[in-house]
Coordinates of C-alpha atoms and ligand atoms in Angstrom, one line a residue:
M149 CA -11.6 -35.1 -33.7
K150 CA -8.6 -33.3 -32.3
K151 CA -6.7 -30.4 -33.7
F152 CA -3.1 -29.4 -33.1
M153 CA -1.2 -26.4 -34.3
G154 CA 2.5 -26.8 -34.9
I155 CA 5.2 -25.1 -37.0
A156 CA 4.8 -25.6 -40.8
A157 CA 8.2 -27.0 -41.9
S158 CA 7.7 -28.6 -45.3
S159 CA 4.7 -27.9 -47.3
G160 CA 2.1 -30.3 -48.7
I161 CA -0.9 -32.1 -47.4
A162 CA -1.0 -35.8 -46.3
I163 CA -3.9 -37.9 -45.2
G164 CA -3.2 -41.2 -43.6
P165 CA -2.9 -43.3 -40.5
A166 CA -0.5 -42.5 -37.7
L167 CA 2.5 -44.7 -37.1
K168 CA 4.3 -44.0 -33.9
L169 CA 8.0 -44.8 -33.9
P170 CA 8.6 -47.4 -31.3
K171 CA 10.7 -46.3 -28.3
F172 CA 13.2 -48.8 -27.0
D173 CA 14.5 -49.0 -23.5
L174 CA 18.3 -49.1 -24.0
S175 CA 19.2 -48.9 -20.3
F176 CA 21.3 -51.7 -18.8
E177 CA 22.6 -52.6 -15.4
N178 CA 26.3 -52.2 -14.6
Q179 CA 27.2 -55.8 -13.7
T180 CA 30.4 -57.7 -13.7
I181 CA 30.7 -60.7 -16.0
D182 CA 32.1 -64.2 -15.5
D183 CA 32.7 -65.4 -19.0
V184 CA 35.0 -62.9 -20.7
G185 CA 35.2 -64.9 -24.0
A186 CA 31.4 -65.1 -24.3
E187 CA 31.1 -61.3 -23.6
I188 CA 33.7 -60.5 -26.3
R189 CA 31.8 -62.6 -28.8
R190 CA 28.6 -60.8 -27.9
L191 CA 30.3 -57.5 -28.5
Q192 CA 31.8 -58.6 -31.8
T193 CA 28.5 -60.0 -33.1
A194 CA 26.6 -56.8 -32.2
V195 CA 29.3 -54.6 -33.8
M196 CA 29.3 -56.6 -36.9
A197 CA 25.5 -56.6 -37.2
S198 CA 25.4 -52.9 -36.7
K199 CA 28.1 -52.3 -39.2
N200 CA 26.3 -54.4 -41.8
E201 CA 23.1 -52.5 -41.2
L202 CA 24.8 -49.2 -41.6
I203 CA 26.5 -50.3 -44.9
K204 CA 23.1 -51.4 -46.2
I205 CA 21.5 -48.0 -45.2
Q206 CA 24.5 -46.2 -46.8
H207 CA 23.9 -47.9 -50.1
I208 CA 20.1 -47.2 -50.0
T209 CA 20.8 -43.5 -49.1
Q210 CA 23.4 -43.2 -51.8
K211 CA 20.8 -44.3 -54.3
D212 CA 17.9 -42.2 -53.0
L213 CA 19.5 -39.2 -51.5
G214 CA 22.9 -38.9 -53.0
S215 CA 26.5 -39.0 -51.8
H216 CA 26.3 -36.1 -49.4
E217 CA 23.7 -37.8 -47.2
A218 CA 25.3 -41.3 -47.7
G219 CA 28.5 -39.8 -46.4
V220 CA 27.0 -39.6 -42.9
F221 CA 26.5 -43.4 -42.9
Q222 CA 30.0 -44.0 -44.3
F223 CA 31.3 -42.1 -41.4
L224 CA 29.3 -44.1 -38.9
V225 CA 30.6 -47.3 -40.5
S226 CA 34.2 -46.0 -40.1
I227 CA 33.7 -45.6 -36.4
L228 CA 32.7 -49.2 -36.0
S229 CA 35.6 -50.2 -38.3
N230 CA 38.1 -48.5 -36.1
Q231 CA 40.1 -51.4 -34.7
M232 CA 41.6 -49.2 -31.9
L233 CA 38.1 -48.5 -30.5
I234 CA 37.1 -52.2 -30.7
D235 CA 40.4 -53.2 -29.0
Q236 CA 39.7 -50.7 -26.2
M237 CA 36.3 -52.3 -25.6
V238 CA 37.8 -55.8 -25.6
T239 CA 40.4 -54.6 -23.0
L240 CA 37.7 -53.2 -20.8
I241 CA 35.8 -56.4 -20.8
T242 CA 38.9 -58.5 -20.2
N243 CA 40.5 -56.4 -17.5
Q244 CA 37.5 -54.9 -15.7
K245 CA 34.9 -57.7 -16.4
V246 CA 32.4 -55.1 -17.5
T247 CA 29.5 -56.0 -19.8
A248 CA 29.7 -55.4 -23.6
E249 CA 27.1 -52.7 -23.1
M250 CA 29.3 -50.9 -20.6
A251 CA 32.4 -51.3 -22.8
V252 CA 30.7 -49.8 -25.9
T253 CA 29.2 -46.9 -24.0
T254 CA 32.4 -46.1 -22.1
V255 CA 34.7 -46.3 -25.2
L256 CA 32.5 -44.4 -27.5
R257 CA 31.9 -41.6 -25.0
A258 CA 35.6 -41.2 -24.4
Y259 CA 36.2 -41.2 -28.2
H260 CA 33.6 -38.5 -28.6
E261 CA 35.3 -36.4 -25.9
R262 CA 38.7 -36.8 -27.6
Q263 CA 37.2 -35.8 -30.9
K264 CA 35.6 -32.7 -29.4
Q265 CA 39.0 -31.6 -28.1
A266 CA 40.7 -32.2 -31.4
A267 CA 40.7 -29.6 -34.1
V268 CA 39.6 -32.0 -36.7
K269 CA 35.9 -32.3 -37.8
P270 CA 34.3 -33.7 -34.6
V271 CA 31.7 -36.4 -34.5
S272 CA 28.4 -34.9 -33.6
D273 CA 26.4 -35.9 -30.5
Q274 CA 23.8 -37.3 -32.8
Q275 CA 26.2 -39.5 -34.8
I276 CA 27.8 -41.0 -31.7
H277 CA 24.4 -41.5 -30.2
E278 CA 23.2 -43.3 -33.4
V279 CA 26.3 -45.7 -33.3
M280 CA 25.9 -46.3 -29.6
Q281 CA 22.1 -46.9 -29.9
R282 CA 22.5 -49.3 -32.8
V283 CA 25.1 -51.5 -31.1
L284 CA 23.2 -51.4 -27.8
S285 CA 19.9 -52.3 -29.5
H286 CA 21.7 -55.4 -30.8
L287 CA 23.1 -56.3 -27.5
L288 CA 19.8 -55.8 -25.7
G289 CA 17.8 -57.5 -28.4
A290 CA 15.8 -54.4 -29.4
K291 CA 15.3 -53.8 -33.1
P292 CA 16.3 -50.4 -34.3
I293 CA 14.1 -48.5 -36.6
E294 CA 14.7 -49.5 -40.1
A295 CA 13.7 -48.2 -43.5
T296 CA 11.9 -51.5 -44.1
A297 CA 9.9 -51.1 -40.9
L298 CA 7.3 -49.1 -42.9
N299 CA 5.6 -51.7 -45.0
Q300 CA 2.5 -49.6 -45.4
Q301 CA 2.1 -45.9 -46.2
A302 CA 1.7 -43.9 -43.0
I303 CA 2.3 -40.6 -41.2
V304 CA 5.2 -40.9 -38.9
V305 CA 4.6 -39.4 -35.4
A306 CA 7.6 -39.0 -33.2
H307 CA 8.7 -36.9 -30.2
E308 CA 11.9 -36.1 -32.1
L309 CA 13.5 -37.4 -35.2
S310 CA 17.2 -37.4 -35.9
P311 CA 18.6 -36.7 -39.4
I312 CA 19.8 -40.3 -39.4
Q313 CA 16.3 -41.7 -38.7
T314 CA 14.9 -39.3 -41.3
A315 CA 17.3 -40.4 -43.9
Q316 CA 16.2 -43.9 -43.4
L317 CA 12.5 -43.1 -43.4
L318 CA 12.4 -40.8 -46.4
P319 CA 12.9 -43.2 -49.2
T320 CA 10.2 -45.5 -47.8
M321 CA 6.5 -45.2 -47.6
V322 CA 6.3 -42.2 -45.2
Q323 CA 3.5 -39.8 -46.2
A324 CA 4.3 -37.1 -43.7
I325 CA 6.2 -36.5 -40.5
V326 CA 5.0 -34.8 -37.3
T327 CA 7.2 -34.2 -34.3
D328 CA 6.8 -32.6 -30.9
V329 CA 10.1 -30.8 -31.1
G330 CA 12.4 -29.5 -33.8
G331 CA 12.8 -26.4 -36.0
T332 CA 12.2 -25.5 -39.5
T333 CA 15.8 -25.5 -40.5
S334 CA 16.9 -28.8 -39.0
H335 CA 18.6 -31.2 -41.3
S336 CA 15.7 -33.6 -41.1
V337 CA 13.3 -30.9 -42.4
I338 CA 15.7 -29.9 -45.2
M339 CA 15.9 -33.5 -46.4
S340 CA 12.2 -34.0 -46.2
R341 CA 11.6 -30.9 -48.4
N342 CA 13.6 -32.5 -51.1
F343 CA 11.3 -35.5 -51.0
E344 CA 8.2 -33.2 -51.0
I345 CA 7.0 -34.8 -47.8
P346 CA 4.9 -32.5 -45.5
I347 CA 6.4 -31.9 -42.1
V348 CA 4.9 -30.2 -39.0
V349 CA 7.3 -29.8 -36.0
G350 CA 6.9 -28.2 -32.6
L351 CA 3.6 -29.9 -31.8
Q352 CA 4.7 -30.1 -28.2
N353 CA 2.4 -32.8 -26.8
A354 CA 0.9 -34.5 -29.9
E355 CA 3.0 -37.7 -29.7
T356 CA 1.3 -38.8 -26.5
A357 CA -2.2 -37.7 -27.6
I358 CA -2.1 -39.6 -30.9
N359 CA -2.5 -43.4 -31.1
N360 CA -1.1 -45.8 -33.7
G361 CA -3.6 -46.1 -36.6
D362 CA -5.4 -42.8 -35.9
M363 CA -6.5 -41.2 -39.2
M364 CA -4.7 -37.9 -39.6
I365 CA -4.5 -34.9 -41.9
V366 CA -1.2 -33.1 -41.9
N367 CA -1.0 -29.7 -43.5
G368 CA 2.7 -28.9 -43.9
S369 CA 1.9 -25.5 -45.3
T370 CA -0.2 -24.2 -42.4
G371 CA 1.1 -26.4 -39.5
E372 CA -2.4 -27.7 -38.8
V373 CA -2.7 -31.4 -37.8
I374 CA -6.1 -33.0 -37.5
V375 CA -6.5 -36.3 -35.8
K376 CA -9.6 -38.4 -36.5
P377 CA -11.1 -35.9 -39.0
T378 CA -14.7 -35.7 -40.0
S379 CA -15.9 -36.6 -43.5
A380 CA -16.3 -33.0 -44.4
Q381 CA -12.7 -32.3 -43.3
L382 CA -11.5 -35.2 -45.3
E383 CA -13.3 -34.1 -48.4
E384 CA -12.0 -30.5 -48.1
N385 CA -8.4 -31.6 -47.6
I386 CA -8.5 -34.1 -50.5
H387 CA -9.4 -31.1 -52.7
R388 CA -6.7 -28.9 -51.1
Q389 CA -4.2 -31.7 -51.6
R390 CA -5.0 -31.9 -55.3
E391 CA -4.8 -28.1 -55.7
Y392 CA -1.5 -28.0 -53.9
E393 CA 0.0 -30.7 -56.1
Q394 CA -1.2 -29.0 -59.3
Q395 CA 0.3 -25.8 -58.1
L396 CA 3.5 -27.5 -57.3
H397 CA 3.8 -28.8 -60.9
R398 CA 3.4 -25.3 -62.2
R399 CA 5.7 -23.7 -59.7
I400 CA 8.6 -26.0 -60.3
R401 CA 9.1 -24.8 -63.8
P402 CA 6.7 -22.4 -65.5
V403 CA 4.9 -23.6 -68.6
G404 CA 7.0 -23.3 -71.7
Q405 CA 10.3 -22.8 -69.9
T406 CA 11.6 -26.2 -70.8
K407 CA 10.2 -29.2 -72.6
V408 CA 11.9 -31.8 -70.6
T409 CA 10.7 -33.2 -67.3
A410 CA 13.1 -36.1 -66.7
D411 CA 16.7 -36.3 -67.3
R412 CA 16.8 -37.0 -71.0
D413 CA 19.5 -39.5 -70.6
R414 CA 17.5 -41.5 -68.1
S415 CA 14.4 -43.5 -69.2
L416 CA 12.3 -45.6 -67.0
L417 CA 12.0 -49.1 -68.2
A418 CA 8.8 -50.7 -67.1
A419 CA 6.9 -53.9 -67.6
N420 CA 3.4 -54.6 -68.8
I421 CA 1.8 -57.4 -66.8
N422 CA -1.6 -59.2 -66.7
D423 CA -1.3 -61.0 -63.4
P424 CA 0.5 -60.7 -60.1
A425 CA 2.4 -63.8 -61.0
D426 CA 4.1 -61.8 -63.8
V427 CA 5.9 -59.5 -61.4
A428 CA 8.7 -62.0 -60.7
K429 CA 9.4 -62.1 -64.4
A430 CA 9.3 -58.4 -64.7
L431 CA 11.8 -58.0 -61.9
A432 CA 14.0 -60.7 -63.2
N433 CA 14.2 -58.9 -66.5
G434 CA 15.2 -55.6 -64.8
A435 CA 11.9 -53.7 -64.8
Q436 CA 12.2 -50.5 -62.8
A437 CA 8.4 -50.2 -62.6
I438 CA 5.2 -51.7 -63.7
G439 CA 4.0 -49.4 -66.4
L440 CA 0.7 -51.2 -67.1
F441 CA -1.2 -53.9 -65.1
R442 CA -4.1 -54.9 -67.3
T443 CA -6.6 -55.6 -64.6
E444 CA -9.3 -56.7 -67.1
F445 CA -7.7 -60.2 -67.0
L446 CA -8.9 -60.6 -63.4
Y447 CA -12.4 -60.3 -64.9
L448 CA -11.8 -62.3 -68.1
K449 CA -10.4 -65.3 -66.3
A450 CA -13.2 -65.8 -63.9
H451 CA -16.8 -66.7 -64.5
Q452 CA -18.0 -64.2 -62.0
L453 CA -16.9 -60.7 -61.3
P454 CA -13.9 -60.5 -58.9
T455 CA -14.9 -59.2 -55.5
E456 CA -13.3 -56.2 -53.7
A457 CA -11.3 -58.6 -51.5
E458 CA -10.0 -60.7 -54.4
Q459 CA -9.0 -57.6 -56.3
F460 CA -7.4 -56.0 -53.2
R461 CA -5.3 -59.2 -52.8
A462 CA -4.1 -59.1 -56.4
Y463 CA -3.2 -55.4 -56.3
K464 CA -1.5 -55.6 -53.0
A465 CA 0.5 -58.6 -54.2
V466 CA 1.8 -56.6 -57.1
L467 CA 2.6 -53.6 -55.0
T468 CA 4.4 -55.5 -52.2
Q469 CA 6.5 -57.4 -54.7
M470 CA 7.5 -54.2 -56.3
G471 CA 8.4 -52.5 -53.0
E472 CA 9.5 -49.0 -53.6
K473 CA 9.3 -49.2 -57.4
P474 CA 6.3 -47.5 -59.0
V475 CA 3.3 -49.5 -60.2
I476 CA 0.6 -48.3 -62.6
I477 CA -2.6 -50.2 -62.4
R478 CA -5.1 -49.6 -65.1
T479 CA -8.8 -49.9 -64.3
A480 CA -10.5 -52.6 -66.3
D481 CA -10.4 -52.2 -70.0
I482 CA -13.1 -54.7 -70.9
G483 CA -14.4 -54.6 -74.4
G484 CA -12.9 -54.7 -77.9
D485 CA -11.3 -58.1 -78.2
K486 CA -11.3 -58.5 -74.4
Q487 CA -14.7 -59.9 -73.8
E488 CA -15.5 -61.3 -70.4
T489 CA -17.8 -64.2 -69.7
T490 CA -19.6 -63.2 -66.6
G491 CA -22.6 -61.9 -68.5
A492 CA -22.4 -58.6 -66.5
F493 CA -22.0 -56.5 -69.7
D494 CA -23.9 -56.5 -72.9
D495 CA -22.3 -57.5 -76.2
Q496 CA -21.5 -54.7 -78.5
M497 CA -22.3 -54.4 -82.2
N498 CA -19.0 -52.8 -82.9
P499 CA -16.9 -53.6 -79.8
Y500 CA -13.9 -51.5 -80.5
L501 CA -16.1 -48.4 -80.9
G502 CA -18.7 -49.2 -78.3
L503 CA -18.8 -49.4 -74.5
R504 CA -15.2 -50.3 -73.7
G505 CA -12.7 -49.4 -71.0
L506 CA -13.7 -46.3 -69.0
R507 CA -17.0 -46.0 -70.9
L508 CA -18.1 -49.4 -69.6
S509 CA -16.9 -48.6 -66.1
L510 CA -18.9 -45.4 -66.0
T511 CA -22.1 -47.1 -67.1
H512 CA -21.6 -49.9 -64.5
Q513 CA -20.7 -47.7 -61.6
S514 CA -21.1 -50.1 -58.8
I515 CA -18.7 -52.6 -60.5
F516 CA -16.3 -49.7 -61.1
R517 CA -16.6 -48.5 -57.4
T518 CA -15.6 -52.0 -56.2
Q519 CA -12.5 -51.8 -58.3
L520 CA -11.7 -48.3 -57.1
R521 CA -12.1 -49.3 -53.5
A522 CA -9.8 -52.3 -53.9
L523 CA -7.2 -50.1 -55.6
L524 CA -7.5 -47.4 -52.9
R525 CA -7.1 -50.0 -50.1
A526 CA -4.0 -51.5 -51.9
S527 CA -2.5 -48.0 -52.3
A528 CA -1.2 -48.1 -48.8
Y529 CA 1.2 -50.9 -49.7
G530 CA 3.4 -49.3 -52.3
K531 CA 3.8 -46.6 -54.9
L532 CA 0.5 -46.8 -56.8
S533 CA -0.7 -44.9 -59.8
I534 CA -4.2 -45.5 -61.0
M535 CA -4.7 -45.2 -64.8
F536 CA -8.0 -44.9 -66.7
P537 CA -8.2 -46.6 -70.2
M538 CA -10.0 -45.4 -73.3
V539 CA -10.6 -41.9 -72.0
T540 CA -12.4 -39.9 -74.7
T541 CA -13.7 -36.7 -73.0
L542 CA -12.6 -34.5 -70.2
H543 CA -16.0 -35.1 -68.6
E544 CA -15.5 -38.8 -68.4
L545 CA -12.1 -38.3 -66.8
R546 CA -13.6 -35.9 -64.2
V547 CA -16.5 -38.2 -63.4
A548 CA -14.0 -41.1 -62.9
K549 CA -11.9 -38.9 -60.6
A550 CA -15.0 -37.8 -58.7
L551 CA -16.0 -41.4 -58.1
L552 CA -12.4 -42.2 -56.9
D553 CA -12.6 -39.2 -54.5
Q554 CA -16.0 -40.4 -53.2
E555 CA -14.7 -43.8 -52.5
R556 CA -11.5 -42.4 -51.0
I557 CA -13.5 -40.3 -48.5
K558 CA -15.7 -43.2 -47.6
L559 CA -12.7 -45.4 -46.9
L560 CA -10.9 -42.8 -44.9
S561 CA -14.0 -42.2 -42.8
E562 CA -14.0 -45.9 -42.1
G563 CA -10.4 -45.5 -40.9
V564 CA -8.9 -47.4 -43.8
A565 CA -5.3 -46.4 -44.7
I566 CA -4.9 -45.0 -48.2
G567 CA -1.5 -44.2 -49.7
R568 CA -0.3 -41.2 -51.6
L569 CA -1.3 -42.1 -55.1
K570 CA -1.2 -40.7 -58.6
V571 CA -3.9 -40.6 -61.2
G572 CA -3.1 -40.9 -64.9
M573 CA -4.8 -41.7 -68.2
M574 CA -4.2 -43.7 -71.3
V575 CA -3.9 -41.7 -74.5
E576 CA -5.2 -44.1 -77.1
V577 CA -8.2 -42.3 -78.6
P578 CA -7.1 -39.9 -81.3
V579 CA -9.2 -37.0 -80.0
V580 CA -7.4 -37.1 -76.7
A581 CA -4.0 -37.3 -78.4
I582 CA -4.9 -34.2 -80.4
M583 CA -6.3 -32.3 -77.4
A584 CA -3.7 -33.6 -74.9
D585 CA -3.0 -30.1 -73.6
Q586 CA -6.6 -29.9 -72.4
F587 CA -6.2 -33.0 -70.2
V588 CA -2.8 -32.4 -68.7
N589 CA -4.1 -30.3 -65.9
D590 CA -6.3 -33.1 -64.6
V591 CA -3.7 -35.9 -64.4
D592 CA -0.3 -36.7 -62.9
F593 CA 0.9 -38.5 -66.0
M594 CA -0.2 -39.8 -69.4
S595 CA 0.6 -43.1 -71.0
L596 CA 0.4 -43.6 -74.7
G597 CA -1.5 -46.7 -75.8
T598 CA -0.3 -46.9 -79.4
N599 CA -1.9 -50.3 -80.0
D600 CA -5.3 -48.6 -80.0
L601 CA -4.1 -45.2 -81.1
T602 CA -2.9 -46.9 -84.3
Q603 CA -6.1 -48.8 -85.1
Y604 CA -8.2 -45.7 -84.4
L605 CA -6.0 -43.3 -86.3
L606 CA -5.5 -45.5 -89.4
A607 CA -9.0 -47.0 -89.2
A608 CA -7.5 -50.5 -89.3
D609 CA -8.6 -53.2 -86.8
R610 CA -5.6 -54.3 -84.8
G611 CA -6.7 -57.9 -84.9
N612 CA -7.7 -58.2 -88.6
E613 CA -4.9 -59.7 -90.7
Q614 CA -6.7 -58.5 -93.9
V615 CA -5.8 -54.9 -93.0
A616 CA -2.5 -55.7 -91.4
D617 CA -0.5 -53.6 -93.9
L618 CA -2.6 -50.6 -93.0
Y619 CA -2.1 -51.1 -89.3
Q620 CA 1.0 -49.0 -89.2
P621 CA 2.3 -48.1 -85.7
E622 CA 5.5 -46.6 -87.3
N623 CA 3.5 -44.3 -89.5
P624 CA 4.8 -40.7 -89.3
A625 CA 1.3 -39.6 -88.3
I626 CA 1.6 -41.7 -85.1
F627 CA 5.0 -40.2 -84.3
R628 CA 3.8 -36.7 -85.0
L629 CA 0.9 -37.3 -82.6
V630 CA 3.1 -39.0 -80.0
K631 CA 5.5 -36.0 -80.1
S632 CA 2.7 -33.5 -79.6
V633 CA 1.4 -35.6 -76.5
I634 CA 4.9 -35.7 -75.0
D635 CA 5.4 -32.0 -75.6
A636 CA 2.0 -31.2 -74.0
C637 CA 2.9 -33.3 -71.0
H638 CA 6.3 -31.7 -70.6
D639 CA 4.9 -28.2 -71.0
H640 CA 2.9 -29.0 -67.9
Q641 CA 5.6 -30.8 -66.1
I642 CA 4.1 -34.2 -66.1
P643 CA 5.8 -37.3 -67.4
A644 CA 4.8 -39.0 -70.7
F645 CA 5.0 -42.8 -70.8
M646 CA 4.2 -45.4 -73.4
C647 CA 2.8 -48.8 -72.8
G648 CA 1.7 -49.7 -76.3
E649 CA 3.8 -52.2 -78.3
L650 CA 5.6 -49.4 -80.0
A651 CA 7.6 -48.8 -76.8
A652 CA 9.4 -52.1 -77.4
D653 CA 10.0 -51.6 -81.1
P654 CA 13.8 -51.3 -81.7
L655 CA 13.1 -49.0 -84.7
A656 CA 10.8 -46.7 -82.7
I657 CA 12.9 -46.6 -79.5
P658 CA 15.6 -44.2 -80.9
I659 CA 12.8 -41.9 -82.2
L660 CA 10.9 -42.0 -78.9
K661 CA 14.0 -41.3 -77.0
G662 CA 14.7 -38.3 -79.2
M663 CA 11.2 -37.0 -78.4
G664 CA 12.0 -37.2 -74.7
L665 CA 9.6 -40.1 -73.7
D666 CA 10.0 -40.6 -70.0
G667 CA 9.1 -44.2 -69.7
F668 CA 8.9 -47.3 -71.9
S669 CA 6.7 -50.0 -70.7
M670 CA 6.7 -53.4 -72.4
N671 CA 6.4 -57.1 -72.2
P672 CA 9.0 -58.2 -69.6
A673 CA 11.0 -60.3 -72.0
A674 CA 11.7 -57.2 -74.2
I675 CA 13.2 -55.1 -71.4
S676 CA 16.8 -56.2 -71.5
Y677 CA 17.2 -55.7 -75.2
A678 CA 15.5 -52.3 -75.0
K679 CA 17.7 -51.3 -72.2
Q680 CA 20.9 -52.3 -74.1
L681 CA 19.6 -50.3 -77.0
I682 CA 18.7 -47.2 -75.0
D683 CA 22.0 -47.2 -73.1
R684 CA 23.9 -47.0 -76.4
L685 CA 21.8 -44.2 -77.9
N686 CA 23.2 -40.7 -78.2
T687 CA 20.3 -38.6 -77.0
R688 CA 21.3 -35.4 -78.8
R689 CA 21.4 -37.2 -82.1
M690 CA 18.1 -38.8 -81.4
V691 CA 16.5 -35.4 -81.1
T692 CA 17.6 -34.7 -84.7
L693 CA 16.3 -38.1 -85.8
A694 CA 12.9 -37.5 -84.2
N695 CA 12.6 -34.1 -85.7
E696 CA 13.2 -35.5 -89.1
V697 CA 10.7 -38.3 -88.7
V698 CA 7.8 -36.0 -87.9
T699 CA 8.2 -34.2 -91.2
M700 CA 7.9 -37.4 -93.3
A701 CA 5.2 -38.4 -95.8
A702 CA 2.3 -40.4 -94.4
D703 CA 3.7 -43.9 -94.9
Q704 CA 5.7 -45.9 -92.4
K705 CA 8.1 -47.3 -95.1
Q706 CA 9.9 -44.0 -95.3
V707 CA 10.4 -44.0 -91.5
I708 CA 11.6 -47.5 -91.5
D709 CA 14.1 -46.9 -94.3
F710 CA 15.3 -43.7 -92.7
V711 CA 15.9 -45.1 -89.3
H712 CA 17.5 -48.3 -90.7
Q713 CA 19.9 -46.1 -92.6
A714 CA 20.7 -43.9 -89.6
T715 CA 21.3 -46.9 -87.3
A716 CA 23.3 -48.8 -89.9
N717 CA 25.7 -45.9 -90.1
G718 CA 26.2 -46.3 -86.4
H719 CA 27.7 -42.9 -85.8
A720 CA 24.4 -41.2 -86.5
T721 CA 22.6 -43.0 -83.7
Y722 CA 25.0 -44.3 -81.1
K723 CA 27.3 -42.8 -78.6
Ligands
LIG172 C1 -2.7 -49.8 -76.1 O1 -3.8 -49.7 -76.6 O2 -1.7 -49.5 -76.6 C2 -2.6 -50.5 -74.8 C3 -1.5 -50.6 -74.1 O3 -3.7 -51.0 -74.3 P1 -4.3 -52.5 -74.7 O4 -3.3 -53.1 -75.6 O5 -4.6 -53.2 -73.4 O6 -5.6 -52.1 -75.4
LIG173 MG1 -5.6 -49.9 -75.5

């Protein structure tokens, strides 16, 4: 274990493996060349490749960080698009027989000097350095650091980090950044604060003392960096991390100040999947996230319980395919109509009301721990949220989270990388929906499971056609309860999602939108229609519609007629 003290620059706690940014030797010899034509082609290829990379980064930055940050890259692209500069490089190669490396360096340095003399906004040292380095790295065959270089969550360790490197790193899987040099007001630090990524700067000699893959704890609030921590330190910091994140939620907007977390006009459209093979379909249909991976199907398909390695492969496959898009993986919801055939669990007299979902997991803890370990190990490969199904009491939720923490500590002590992950719960048992405000402090998000919520609330089996007319997902009571759950989430600044079938119901979507639901997760095939519908809705009018629905009599017919009428009029619903 080693401890370093640096300057706390961006608060938060991160625990993960070190990733040292590779350093490239971009020095070159000043030779004369024989083949002018070949050298000019080398130059043009390197300039073109650099320009294309910068354009790509500009687009990514625009999406993730906004126009201001993207403007930096646009400016860098403009330097490489400046034909006068390229012509000067070509002339140098032709007349003086210098290498492309020499031509690039000479011309860009001279350009930089001229810019500094001019009264116009000068190119900064860093910007010219970035352009030069990028072209040189292509000429010399060294790969520049790219956003995509991080295919696993990690703590970036660098001697120094330019704002340009930081802008590329931030939208990726970086958990924290530590540097030997730098100040608390540097551009890199300011950008990282927006991303809520802990940063410690000024560590002086940490970079050489830390090895790639070393487990680290970075406390961006105190400046403390621990390398190869003990189990006790890991445990303590996992708790601190949770406390910090909870405080952050409360600090951003005090309870009651606003009932909206996300931009009301933006809703996340996500897919429900049962298998990693479904991800391609989800993406092809425009899914922005996986809102529900029903992992029980891994258990239902096989005749024996899936091993940790098999589960890890499945979860990792989903996460890597989704890249930077969020993925909610639900722990196994075995039971009800989803009976597995391994014989590991007893049959239930009344399966929907018996040992099902989290209840079953908590009574078979070693099976549950295997799943949690597989999930934790996979978390390093994307943006994972773990979700517990069929939660009924706060006690169950806390036991599940404690087991998750225990496995997390064990894995971290073994040196296994674990990503920054969120923990959420399904709201599908009526008692939880009614008492949602008692659960919100313990989770990062809630997801409404209206398939079960409907059957439990109306006491009508979701699979029994004889009571199909009583199984009413559009009953005003459901909407009333859904609204109270969304409000409870928003009062505590956590998002409310829905992954029950109601989220894909064209009649319900306007109402849910009006209630401020943050994410709709559904069968991939339903996404494009739902998106078209949501894009056309007038959110303000939907709020009125939703408020009306929750006052209706306890029958879904009234809701259906009312929404049909409102949408038929068009003007009452659409923009
Ligand atoms: C639900 O109950 O709404 C839900 C999404 O879970 P499942 O359908 O898997 O029970
Ligand atoms: Mg359910």
